[in-house]
Coordinates of C-alpha atoms in Angstrom, one line a residue:
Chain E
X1 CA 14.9 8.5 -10.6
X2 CA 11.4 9.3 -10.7
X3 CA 10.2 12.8 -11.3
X4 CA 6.7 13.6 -10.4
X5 CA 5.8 17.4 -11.1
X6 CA 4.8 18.5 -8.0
X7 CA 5.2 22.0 -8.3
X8 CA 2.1 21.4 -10.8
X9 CA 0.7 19.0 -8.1
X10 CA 1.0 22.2 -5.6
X11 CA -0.7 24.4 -8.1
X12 CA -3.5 22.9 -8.4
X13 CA -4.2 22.0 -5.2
X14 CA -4.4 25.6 -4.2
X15 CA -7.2 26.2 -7.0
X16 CA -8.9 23.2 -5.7
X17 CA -11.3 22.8 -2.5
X18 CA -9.6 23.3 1.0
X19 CA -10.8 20.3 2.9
X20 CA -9.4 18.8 6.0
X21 CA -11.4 15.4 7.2
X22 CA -10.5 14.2 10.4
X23 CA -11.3 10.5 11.8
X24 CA -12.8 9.6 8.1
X25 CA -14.2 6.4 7.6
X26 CA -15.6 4.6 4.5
X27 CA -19.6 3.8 4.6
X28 CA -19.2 0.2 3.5
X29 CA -23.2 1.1 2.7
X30 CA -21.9 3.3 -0.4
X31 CA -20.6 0.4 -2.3
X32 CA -23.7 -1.7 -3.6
X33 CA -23.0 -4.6 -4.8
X34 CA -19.8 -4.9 -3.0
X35 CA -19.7 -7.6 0.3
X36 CA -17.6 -5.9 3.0
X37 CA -14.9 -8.5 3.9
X38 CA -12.4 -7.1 5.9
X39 CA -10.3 -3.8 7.3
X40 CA -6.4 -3.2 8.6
X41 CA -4.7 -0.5 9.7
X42 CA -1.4 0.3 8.4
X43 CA 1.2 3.2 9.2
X44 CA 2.4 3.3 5.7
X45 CA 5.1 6.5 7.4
X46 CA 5.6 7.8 10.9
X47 CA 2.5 9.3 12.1
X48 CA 0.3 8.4 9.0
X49 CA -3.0 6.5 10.0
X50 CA -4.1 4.4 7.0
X51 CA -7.2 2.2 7.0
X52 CA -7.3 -0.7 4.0
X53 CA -10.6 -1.8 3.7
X54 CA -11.4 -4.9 1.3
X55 CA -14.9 -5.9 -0.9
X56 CA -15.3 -8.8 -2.7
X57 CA -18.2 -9.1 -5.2
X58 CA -19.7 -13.1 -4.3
X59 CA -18.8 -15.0 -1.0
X60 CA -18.3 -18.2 -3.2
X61 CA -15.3 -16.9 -4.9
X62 CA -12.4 -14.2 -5.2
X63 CA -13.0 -13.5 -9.0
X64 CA -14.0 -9.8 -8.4
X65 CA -12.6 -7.9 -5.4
X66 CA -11.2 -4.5 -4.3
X67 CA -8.9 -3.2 -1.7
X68 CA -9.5 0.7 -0.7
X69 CA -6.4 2.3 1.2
X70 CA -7.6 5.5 2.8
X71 CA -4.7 7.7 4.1
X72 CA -5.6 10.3 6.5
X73 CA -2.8 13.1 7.0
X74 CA -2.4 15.6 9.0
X75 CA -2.6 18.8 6.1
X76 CA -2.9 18.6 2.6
X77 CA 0.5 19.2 2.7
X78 CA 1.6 16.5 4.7
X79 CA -1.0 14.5 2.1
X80 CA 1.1 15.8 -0.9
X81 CA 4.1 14.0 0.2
X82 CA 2.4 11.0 1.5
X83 CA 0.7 10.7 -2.3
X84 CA 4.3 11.1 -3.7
X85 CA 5.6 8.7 -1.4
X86 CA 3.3 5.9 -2.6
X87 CA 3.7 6.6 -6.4
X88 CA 7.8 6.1 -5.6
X89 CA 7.9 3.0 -2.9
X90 CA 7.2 0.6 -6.0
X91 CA 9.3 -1.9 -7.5
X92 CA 8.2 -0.3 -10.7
X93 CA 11.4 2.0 -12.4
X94 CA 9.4 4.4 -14.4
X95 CA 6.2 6.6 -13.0
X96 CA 2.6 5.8 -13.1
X97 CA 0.5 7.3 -15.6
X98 CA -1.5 10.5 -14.7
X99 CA -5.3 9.7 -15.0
X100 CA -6.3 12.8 -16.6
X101 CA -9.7 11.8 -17.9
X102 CA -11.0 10.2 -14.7
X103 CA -12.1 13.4 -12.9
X104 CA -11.3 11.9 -9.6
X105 CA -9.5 13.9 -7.2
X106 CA -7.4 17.0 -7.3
X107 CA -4.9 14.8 -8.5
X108 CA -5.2 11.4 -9.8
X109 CA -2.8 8.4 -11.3
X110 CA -3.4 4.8 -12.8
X111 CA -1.4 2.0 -12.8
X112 CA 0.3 0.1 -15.6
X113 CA -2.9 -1.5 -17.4
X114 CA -5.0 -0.9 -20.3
X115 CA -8.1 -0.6 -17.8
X116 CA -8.7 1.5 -15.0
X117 CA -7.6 -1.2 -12.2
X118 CA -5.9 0.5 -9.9
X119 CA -6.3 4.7 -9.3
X120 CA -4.5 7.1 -6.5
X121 CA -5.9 10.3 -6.1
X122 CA -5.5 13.0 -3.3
X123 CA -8.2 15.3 -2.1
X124 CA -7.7 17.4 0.9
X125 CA -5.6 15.7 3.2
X126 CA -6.7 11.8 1.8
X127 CA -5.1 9.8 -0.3
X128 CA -7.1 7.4 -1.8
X129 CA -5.3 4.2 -3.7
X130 CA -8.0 1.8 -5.1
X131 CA -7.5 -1.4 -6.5
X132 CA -8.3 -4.9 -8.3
X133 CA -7.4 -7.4 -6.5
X134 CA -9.5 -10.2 -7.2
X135 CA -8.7 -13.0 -9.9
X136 CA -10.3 -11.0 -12.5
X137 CA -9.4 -7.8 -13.6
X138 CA -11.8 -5.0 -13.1
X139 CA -12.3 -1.3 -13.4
X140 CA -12.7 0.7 -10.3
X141 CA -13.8 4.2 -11.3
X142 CA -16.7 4.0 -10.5
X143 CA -15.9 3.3 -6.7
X144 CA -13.3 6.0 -7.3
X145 CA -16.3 8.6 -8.2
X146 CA -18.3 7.3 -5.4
X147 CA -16.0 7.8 -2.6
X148 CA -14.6 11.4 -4.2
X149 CA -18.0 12.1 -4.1
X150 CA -18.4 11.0 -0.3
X151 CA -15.5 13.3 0.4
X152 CA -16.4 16.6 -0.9
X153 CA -19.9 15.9 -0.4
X154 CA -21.7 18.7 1.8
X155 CA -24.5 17.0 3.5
X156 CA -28.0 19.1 2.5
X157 CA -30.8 20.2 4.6
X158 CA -31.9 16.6 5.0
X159 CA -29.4 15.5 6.7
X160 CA -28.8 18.0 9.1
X161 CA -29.9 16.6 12.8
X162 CA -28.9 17.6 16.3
X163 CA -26.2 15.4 16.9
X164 CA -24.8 14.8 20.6
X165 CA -21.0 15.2 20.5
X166 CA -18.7 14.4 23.6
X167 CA -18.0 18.2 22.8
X168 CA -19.1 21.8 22.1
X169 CA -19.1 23.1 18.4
X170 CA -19.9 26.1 19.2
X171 CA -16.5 26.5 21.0
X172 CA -14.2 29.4 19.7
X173 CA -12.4 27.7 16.2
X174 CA -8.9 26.6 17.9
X175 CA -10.6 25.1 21.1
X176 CA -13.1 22.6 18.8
X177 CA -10.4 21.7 16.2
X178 CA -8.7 20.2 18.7
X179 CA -11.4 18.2 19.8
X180 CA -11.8 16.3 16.5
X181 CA -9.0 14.1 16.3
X182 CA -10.1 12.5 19.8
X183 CA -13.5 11.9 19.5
X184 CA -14.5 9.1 16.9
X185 CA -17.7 8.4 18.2
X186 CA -20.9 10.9 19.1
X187 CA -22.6 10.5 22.5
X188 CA -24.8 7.7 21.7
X189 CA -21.4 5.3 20.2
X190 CA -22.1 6.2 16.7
X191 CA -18.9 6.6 14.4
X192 CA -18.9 10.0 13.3
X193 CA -16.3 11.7 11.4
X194 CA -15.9 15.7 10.8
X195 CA -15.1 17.6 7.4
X196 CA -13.6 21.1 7.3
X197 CA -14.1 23.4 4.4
X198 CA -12.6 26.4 4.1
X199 CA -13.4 29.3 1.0
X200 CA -10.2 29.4 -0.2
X201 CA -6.7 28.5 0.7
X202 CA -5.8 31.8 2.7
X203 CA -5.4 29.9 5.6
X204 CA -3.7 26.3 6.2
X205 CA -6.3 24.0 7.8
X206 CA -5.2 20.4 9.7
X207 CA -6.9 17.6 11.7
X208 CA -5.8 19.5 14.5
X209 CA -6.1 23.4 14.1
X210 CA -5.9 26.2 12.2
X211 CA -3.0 27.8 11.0
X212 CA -3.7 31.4 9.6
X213 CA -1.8 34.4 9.0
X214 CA -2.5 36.3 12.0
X215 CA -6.0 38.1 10.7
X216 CA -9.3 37.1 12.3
X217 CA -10.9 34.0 11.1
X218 CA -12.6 34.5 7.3
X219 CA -15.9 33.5 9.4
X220 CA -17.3 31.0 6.9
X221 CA -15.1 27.7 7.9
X222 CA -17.7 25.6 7.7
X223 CA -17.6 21.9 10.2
X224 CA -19.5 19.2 9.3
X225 CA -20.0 16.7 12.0
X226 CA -21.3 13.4 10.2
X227 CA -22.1 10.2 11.7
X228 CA -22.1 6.4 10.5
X229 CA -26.0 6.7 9.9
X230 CA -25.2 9.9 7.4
X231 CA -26.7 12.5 9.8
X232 CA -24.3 15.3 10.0
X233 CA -24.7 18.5 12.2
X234 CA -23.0 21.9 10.6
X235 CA -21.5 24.8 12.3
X236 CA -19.6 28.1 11.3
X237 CA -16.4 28.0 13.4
X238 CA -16.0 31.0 14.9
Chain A
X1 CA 6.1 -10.8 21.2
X2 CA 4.5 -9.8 17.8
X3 CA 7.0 -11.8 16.5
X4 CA 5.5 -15.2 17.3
X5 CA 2.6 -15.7 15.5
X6 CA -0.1 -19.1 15.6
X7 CA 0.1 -22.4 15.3
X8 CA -1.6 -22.4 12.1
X9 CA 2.0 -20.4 10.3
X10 CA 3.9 -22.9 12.1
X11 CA 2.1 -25.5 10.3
X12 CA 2.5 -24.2 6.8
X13 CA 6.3 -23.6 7.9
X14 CA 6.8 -26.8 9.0
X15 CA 5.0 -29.1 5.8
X16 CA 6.8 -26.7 3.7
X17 CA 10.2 -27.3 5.3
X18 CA 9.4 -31.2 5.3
X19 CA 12.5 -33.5 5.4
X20 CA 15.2 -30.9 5.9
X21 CA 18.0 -31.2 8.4
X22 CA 19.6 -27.5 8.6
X23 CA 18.2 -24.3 9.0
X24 CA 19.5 -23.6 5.4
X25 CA 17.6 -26.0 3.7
X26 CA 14.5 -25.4 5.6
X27 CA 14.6 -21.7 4.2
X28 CA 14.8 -23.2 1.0
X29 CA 12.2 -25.4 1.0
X30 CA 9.7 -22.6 2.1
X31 CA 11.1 -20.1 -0.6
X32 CA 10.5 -22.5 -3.2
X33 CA 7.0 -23.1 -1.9
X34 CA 6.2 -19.9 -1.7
X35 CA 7.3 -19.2 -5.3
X36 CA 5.2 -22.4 -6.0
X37 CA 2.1 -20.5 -4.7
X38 CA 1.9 -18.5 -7.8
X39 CA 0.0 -18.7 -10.4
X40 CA -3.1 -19.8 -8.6
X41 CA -2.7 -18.3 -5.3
X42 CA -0.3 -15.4 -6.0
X43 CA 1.0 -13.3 -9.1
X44 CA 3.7 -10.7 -8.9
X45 CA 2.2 -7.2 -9.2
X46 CA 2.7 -5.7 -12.5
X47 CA -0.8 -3.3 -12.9
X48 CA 0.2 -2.0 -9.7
X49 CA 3.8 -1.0 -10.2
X50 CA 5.0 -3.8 -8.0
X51 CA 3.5 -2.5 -4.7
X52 CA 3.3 -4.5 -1.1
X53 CA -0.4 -6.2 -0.3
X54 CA 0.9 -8.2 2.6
X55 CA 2.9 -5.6 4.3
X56 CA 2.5 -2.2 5.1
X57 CA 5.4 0.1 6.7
X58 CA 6.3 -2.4 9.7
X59 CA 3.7 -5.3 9.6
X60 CA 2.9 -8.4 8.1
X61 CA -0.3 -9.5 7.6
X62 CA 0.3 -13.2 8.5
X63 CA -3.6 -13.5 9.5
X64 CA -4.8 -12.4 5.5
X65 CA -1.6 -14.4 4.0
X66 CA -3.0 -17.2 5.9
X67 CA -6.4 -16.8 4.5
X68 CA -5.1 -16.3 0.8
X69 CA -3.4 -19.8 1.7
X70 CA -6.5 -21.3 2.6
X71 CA -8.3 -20.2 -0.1
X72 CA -10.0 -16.8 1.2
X73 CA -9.4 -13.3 -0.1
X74 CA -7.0 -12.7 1.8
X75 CA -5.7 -9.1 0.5
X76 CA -5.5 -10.3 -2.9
X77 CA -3.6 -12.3 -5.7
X78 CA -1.1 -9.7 -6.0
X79 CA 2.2 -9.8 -3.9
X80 CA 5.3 -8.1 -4.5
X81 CA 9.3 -8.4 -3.5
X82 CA 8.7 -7.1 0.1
X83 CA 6.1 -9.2 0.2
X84 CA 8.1 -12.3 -1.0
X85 CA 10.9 -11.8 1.3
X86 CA 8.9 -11.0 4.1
X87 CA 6.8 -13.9 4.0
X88 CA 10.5 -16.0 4.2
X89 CA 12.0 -14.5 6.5
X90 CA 8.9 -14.9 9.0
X91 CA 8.2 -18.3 8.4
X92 CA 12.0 -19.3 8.0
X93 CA 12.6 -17.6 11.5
X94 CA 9.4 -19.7 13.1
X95 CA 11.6 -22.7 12.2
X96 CA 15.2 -21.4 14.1
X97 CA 16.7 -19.5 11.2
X98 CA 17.9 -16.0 11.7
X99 CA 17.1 -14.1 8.6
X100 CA 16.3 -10.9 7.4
X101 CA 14.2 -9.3 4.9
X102 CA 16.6 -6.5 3.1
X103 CA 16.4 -4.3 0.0
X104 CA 19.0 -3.4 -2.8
X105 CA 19.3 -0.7 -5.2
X106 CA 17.9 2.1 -3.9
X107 CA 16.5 4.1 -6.9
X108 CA 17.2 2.3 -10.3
X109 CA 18.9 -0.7 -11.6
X110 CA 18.6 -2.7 -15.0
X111 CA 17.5 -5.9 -14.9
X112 CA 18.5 -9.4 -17.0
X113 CA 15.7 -11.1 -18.1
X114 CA 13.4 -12.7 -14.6
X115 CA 10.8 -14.7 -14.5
X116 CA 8.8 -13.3 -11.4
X117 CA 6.4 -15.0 -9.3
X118 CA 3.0 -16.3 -11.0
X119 CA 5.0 -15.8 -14.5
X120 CA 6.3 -18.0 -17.3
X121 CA 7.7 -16.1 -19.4
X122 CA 10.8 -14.8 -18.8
X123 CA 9.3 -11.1 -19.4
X124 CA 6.9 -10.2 -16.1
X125 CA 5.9 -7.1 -16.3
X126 CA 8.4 -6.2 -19.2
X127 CA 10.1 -3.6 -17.4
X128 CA 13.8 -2.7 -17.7
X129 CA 14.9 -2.4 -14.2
X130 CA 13.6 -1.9 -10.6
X131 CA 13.8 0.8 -8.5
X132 CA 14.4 -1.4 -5.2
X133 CA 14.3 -4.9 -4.5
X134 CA 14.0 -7.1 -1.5
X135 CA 14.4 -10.3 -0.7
X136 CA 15.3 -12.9 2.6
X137 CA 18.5 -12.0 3.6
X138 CA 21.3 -13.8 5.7
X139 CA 23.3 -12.3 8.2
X140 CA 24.7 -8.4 7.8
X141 CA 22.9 -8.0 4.8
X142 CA 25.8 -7.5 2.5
X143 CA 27.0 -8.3 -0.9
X144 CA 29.0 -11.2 1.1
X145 CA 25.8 -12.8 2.9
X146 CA 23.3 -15.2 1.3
X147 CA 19.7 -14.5 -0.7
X148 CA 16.6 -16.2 -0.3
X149 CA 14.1 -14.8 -3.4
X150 CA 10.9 -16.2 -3.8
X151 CA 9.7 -12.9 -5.5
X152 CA 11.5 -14.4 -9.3
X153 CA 13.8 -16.8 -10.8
X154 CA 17.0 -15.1 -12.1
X155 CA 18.9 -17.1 -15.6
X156 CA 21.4 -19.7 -14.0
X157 CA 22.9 -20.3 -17.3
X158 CA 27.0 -19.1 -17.9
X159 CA 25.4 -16.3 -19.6
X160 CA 22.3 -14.2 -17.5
X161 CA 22.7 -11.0 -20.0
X162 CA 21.4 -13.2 -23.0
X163 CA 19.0 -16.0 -24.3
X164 CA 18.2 -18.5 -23.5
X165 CA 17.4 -19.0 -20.2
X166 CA 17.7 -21.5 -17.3
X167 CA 15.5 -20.8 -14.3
X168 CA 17.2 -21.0 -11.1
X169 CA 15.2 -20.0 -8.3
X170 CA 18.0 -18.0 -5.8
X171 CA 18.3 -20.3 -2.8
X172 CA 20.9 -19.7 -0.1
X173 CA 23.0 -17.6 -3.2
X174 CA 25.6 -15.4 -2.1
X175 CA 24.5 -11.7 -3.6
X176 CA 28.2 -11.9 -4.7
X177 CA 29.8 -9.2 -6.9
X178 CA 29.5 -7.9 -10.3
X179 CA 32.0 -10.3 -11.7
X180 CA 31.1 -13.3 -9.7
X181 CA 28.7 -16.1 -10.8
X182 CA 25.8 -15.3 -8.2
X183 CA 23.0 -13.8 -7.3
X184 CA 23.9 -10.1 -8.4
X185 CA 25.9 -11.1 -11.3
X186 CA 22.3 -13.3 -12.9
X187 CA 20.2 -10.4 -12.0
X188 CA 21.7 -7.3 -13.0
X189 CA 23.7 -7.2 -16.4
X190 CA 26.9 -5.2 -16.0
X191 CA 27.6 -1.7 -16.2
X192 CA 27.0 1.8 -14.1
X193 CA 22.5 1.6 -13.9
X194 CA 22.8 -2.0 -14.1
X195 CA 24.6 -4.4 -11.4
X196 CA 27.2 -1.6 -10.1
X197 CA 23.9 0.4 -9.1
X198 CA 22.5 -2.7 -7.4
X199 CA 24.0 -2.6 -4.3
X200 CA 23.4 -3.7 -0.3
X201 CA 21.3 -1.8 1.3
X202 CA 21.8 -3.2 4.5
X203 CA 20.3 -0.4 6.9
X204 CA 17.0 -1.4 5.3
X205 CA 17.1 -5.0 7.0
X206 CA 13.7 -5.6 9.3
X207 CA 11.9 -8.3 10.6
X208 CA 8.2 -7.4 10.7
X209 CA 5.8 -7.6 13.1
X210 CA 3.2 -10.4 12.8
X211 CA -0.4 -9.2 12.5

């Protein structure tokens, strides 16, 4: 049987960043170098949206190419067990190596080669697996980096535009969160995606609301609204 | 239905199943040329620990298997078990059979010597056992109904446990007991983690949706 220790998973998750994204989508713009070739969606369990998108490095041939599963749950929670369920469905009898070095993720693992071909980490509530699939061999951290980067990132000054939204953000908290999970596009058809932050882990955020103790709000849960171009609008939710 | 997929799988099934006259053999035929696909098109999944690239939960991805046939990306060289006995079952059942695709074990079992797809020699990934395995499935499912595999080839000599080794690609095998000469008996050596662990696991059996 395969023991993972997720009661040090757990641990360190709750020193980590309390992110929720909702509707999350890869720019395929982020990956130079890398020719877009195709997406699926897969419900890897009940009620868990994945998106598999795949890059190959040349048209002419399949030498170099990389498959991205993003995995979008509903908490980090519900993200903790979808991350252990895709380290156990393998054929594989022993456990994957932690990647301890990589500094991807709150938690990261590598598959069974001497390179760096294949890495699953978990940050917020995404799972990330990312993989060589082409006919060569390759190391992906540095796609790894560059979309745990994209995830945590906090969009600067710069990038802050009004953005139209099908919806108010400056809603009371509860009323907008629900909002999110619907809306996948801003008023003028751009795919835009949202990002929660929270300060700490006092309060247990999902795609879909807040779940808090029964105090007020801490009153710095910051929502990024961020569209396909990179502009993002931010709000305190309230 | 989901379940009937293009002309273009029907084509594949039916040059692979060439020449056959029972819905037996024609499963055959396309689980040996499917195990034929690898090196150059396919190769069983050891950096990844043996995970599926053509299905996911209750799909397969018949449109990117198809692609990977024809020479495109598809998703990849790498296929694993559930992949294998997916892609059987599906394009068995386009031809009239009625198979499954079914797993057994269930969370570890030790393995004889295999030669898995895309391999040569007799050591794959080099790992002692599997935590599941699936393959095209006749029937209930159950230790008494026949095995399609065109994930490995299992030793058909009189002795599995030991060198050297025959190749026998498991075609319409019963999966059989520990004692008898099939498909369980050449996979798993005997004992308590070994071929008494590798059982039926016949509530697993599916038929996935084409995509």
């Amino acid at each position: 049987m395969k023991e993972y220790p997720i009661e040090r998973w757990h641990e360190k998750i709750l020193n980590g960043m309390n992110i929720v994204l909702v509707n999350y989508f890869l720019s395929t713009k982020n990956f130079e170098g890398w020719l877009f070739s195709h997406k699926l969606f897969e419900e890897p369990l009940p009620g868990v949206s994945s998106t598999v998108y795949f890059f190959k490095r040349n048209t002419n041939d399949n030498d170099e190419a990389i498959r991205i599963d993003v995995i979008e749950n509903n908490s980090i929670q519900d993200a903790e067990r979808t991350f252990l369920f895709l380290l156990t469905d393998v054929m594989a009898p022993m456990e994957f190596p932690e990647a301890k070095n990589e500094n991807v993720g709150e938690i990261c693992y590598k598959g069974f080669s001497d390179i760096d071909s294949l890495l699953m980490f978990l940050r917020g509530n995404i799972v990330i697996r990312i993989r060589s699939i082409g006919q060569k061999e390759i190391a992906v951290l540095t796609e790894a980096k560059i979309i745990d980067k994209d995830l945590i990132n906090q969009p600067g000054e710069k990038d802050h535009r009004q953005m139209q939204l099908k919806f108010d953000l400056t809603s009371p908290a509860q009323e907008v969160l629900k909002q999110l999970a619907s809306n996948t596009e801003d008023a003028l058809g751009k795919k835009v995606y949202f990002k929660i932050i929270a300060p700490d882990h006092s309060i247990e955020l999902t795609r879909t609301g807040i779940i808090n103790t029964g105090v007020s709000l801490p009153g710095n849960i910051i929502l990024y609204a961020i569209n396909e171009d990179g502009a993002a609008a931010r709000v305190s939710l309230k | 239905s989901p379940q009937n997929p293009w002309t273009d799988a029907l084509n594949y099934a039916c040059t692979w199943a060439m020449l056959t006259q029972t819905r037996d053999e024609a499963a055959g035929k396309i689980t040996l040329n499917v195990f034929n696909l690898g090196p150059s098109t396919f190769i069983y999944d050891c950096p990844g620990g043996g995970s599926s690239h053509y299905t996911g939960g209750s799909a397969f991805h018949c449109t990117q298997f198809i692609d990977r046939l024809k020479g495109g990306l598809g998703n990849g060289q790498y296929v694993n078990c559930t992949d294998c006995g997916t892609i059987v079952c599906s394009f068995s059942n386009l031809l009239g059979c009625d198979i499954w695709s079914s797993r057994m074990g269930g969370s570890y079992f030790d393995l004889n010597a295999i030669n898995a797809i895309g391999y040569s020699n007799w050591i794959s990934c080099g790992w002692p056992g599997f935590s599941y395995h699936e393959v095209a499935w006749k029937d209930n499912c159950t230790d008494a109904d026949a095995i399609f595999d065109a994930c490995l080839q299992v030793d058909g000599d009189a002795n599995p446990a030991t060198a050297p080794h025959s190749p026998l690609l498991p075609v319409n095998m019963i999966f059989g007991t520990c004692t008898s000469n099939e498909y369980r008996w050449r996979l798993s050596p005997p004992g308590a983690s070994g071929c008494q662990a590798c059982n039926p696991q016949p509530a697993t059996r599916i038929r996935r949706s084409i995509t």
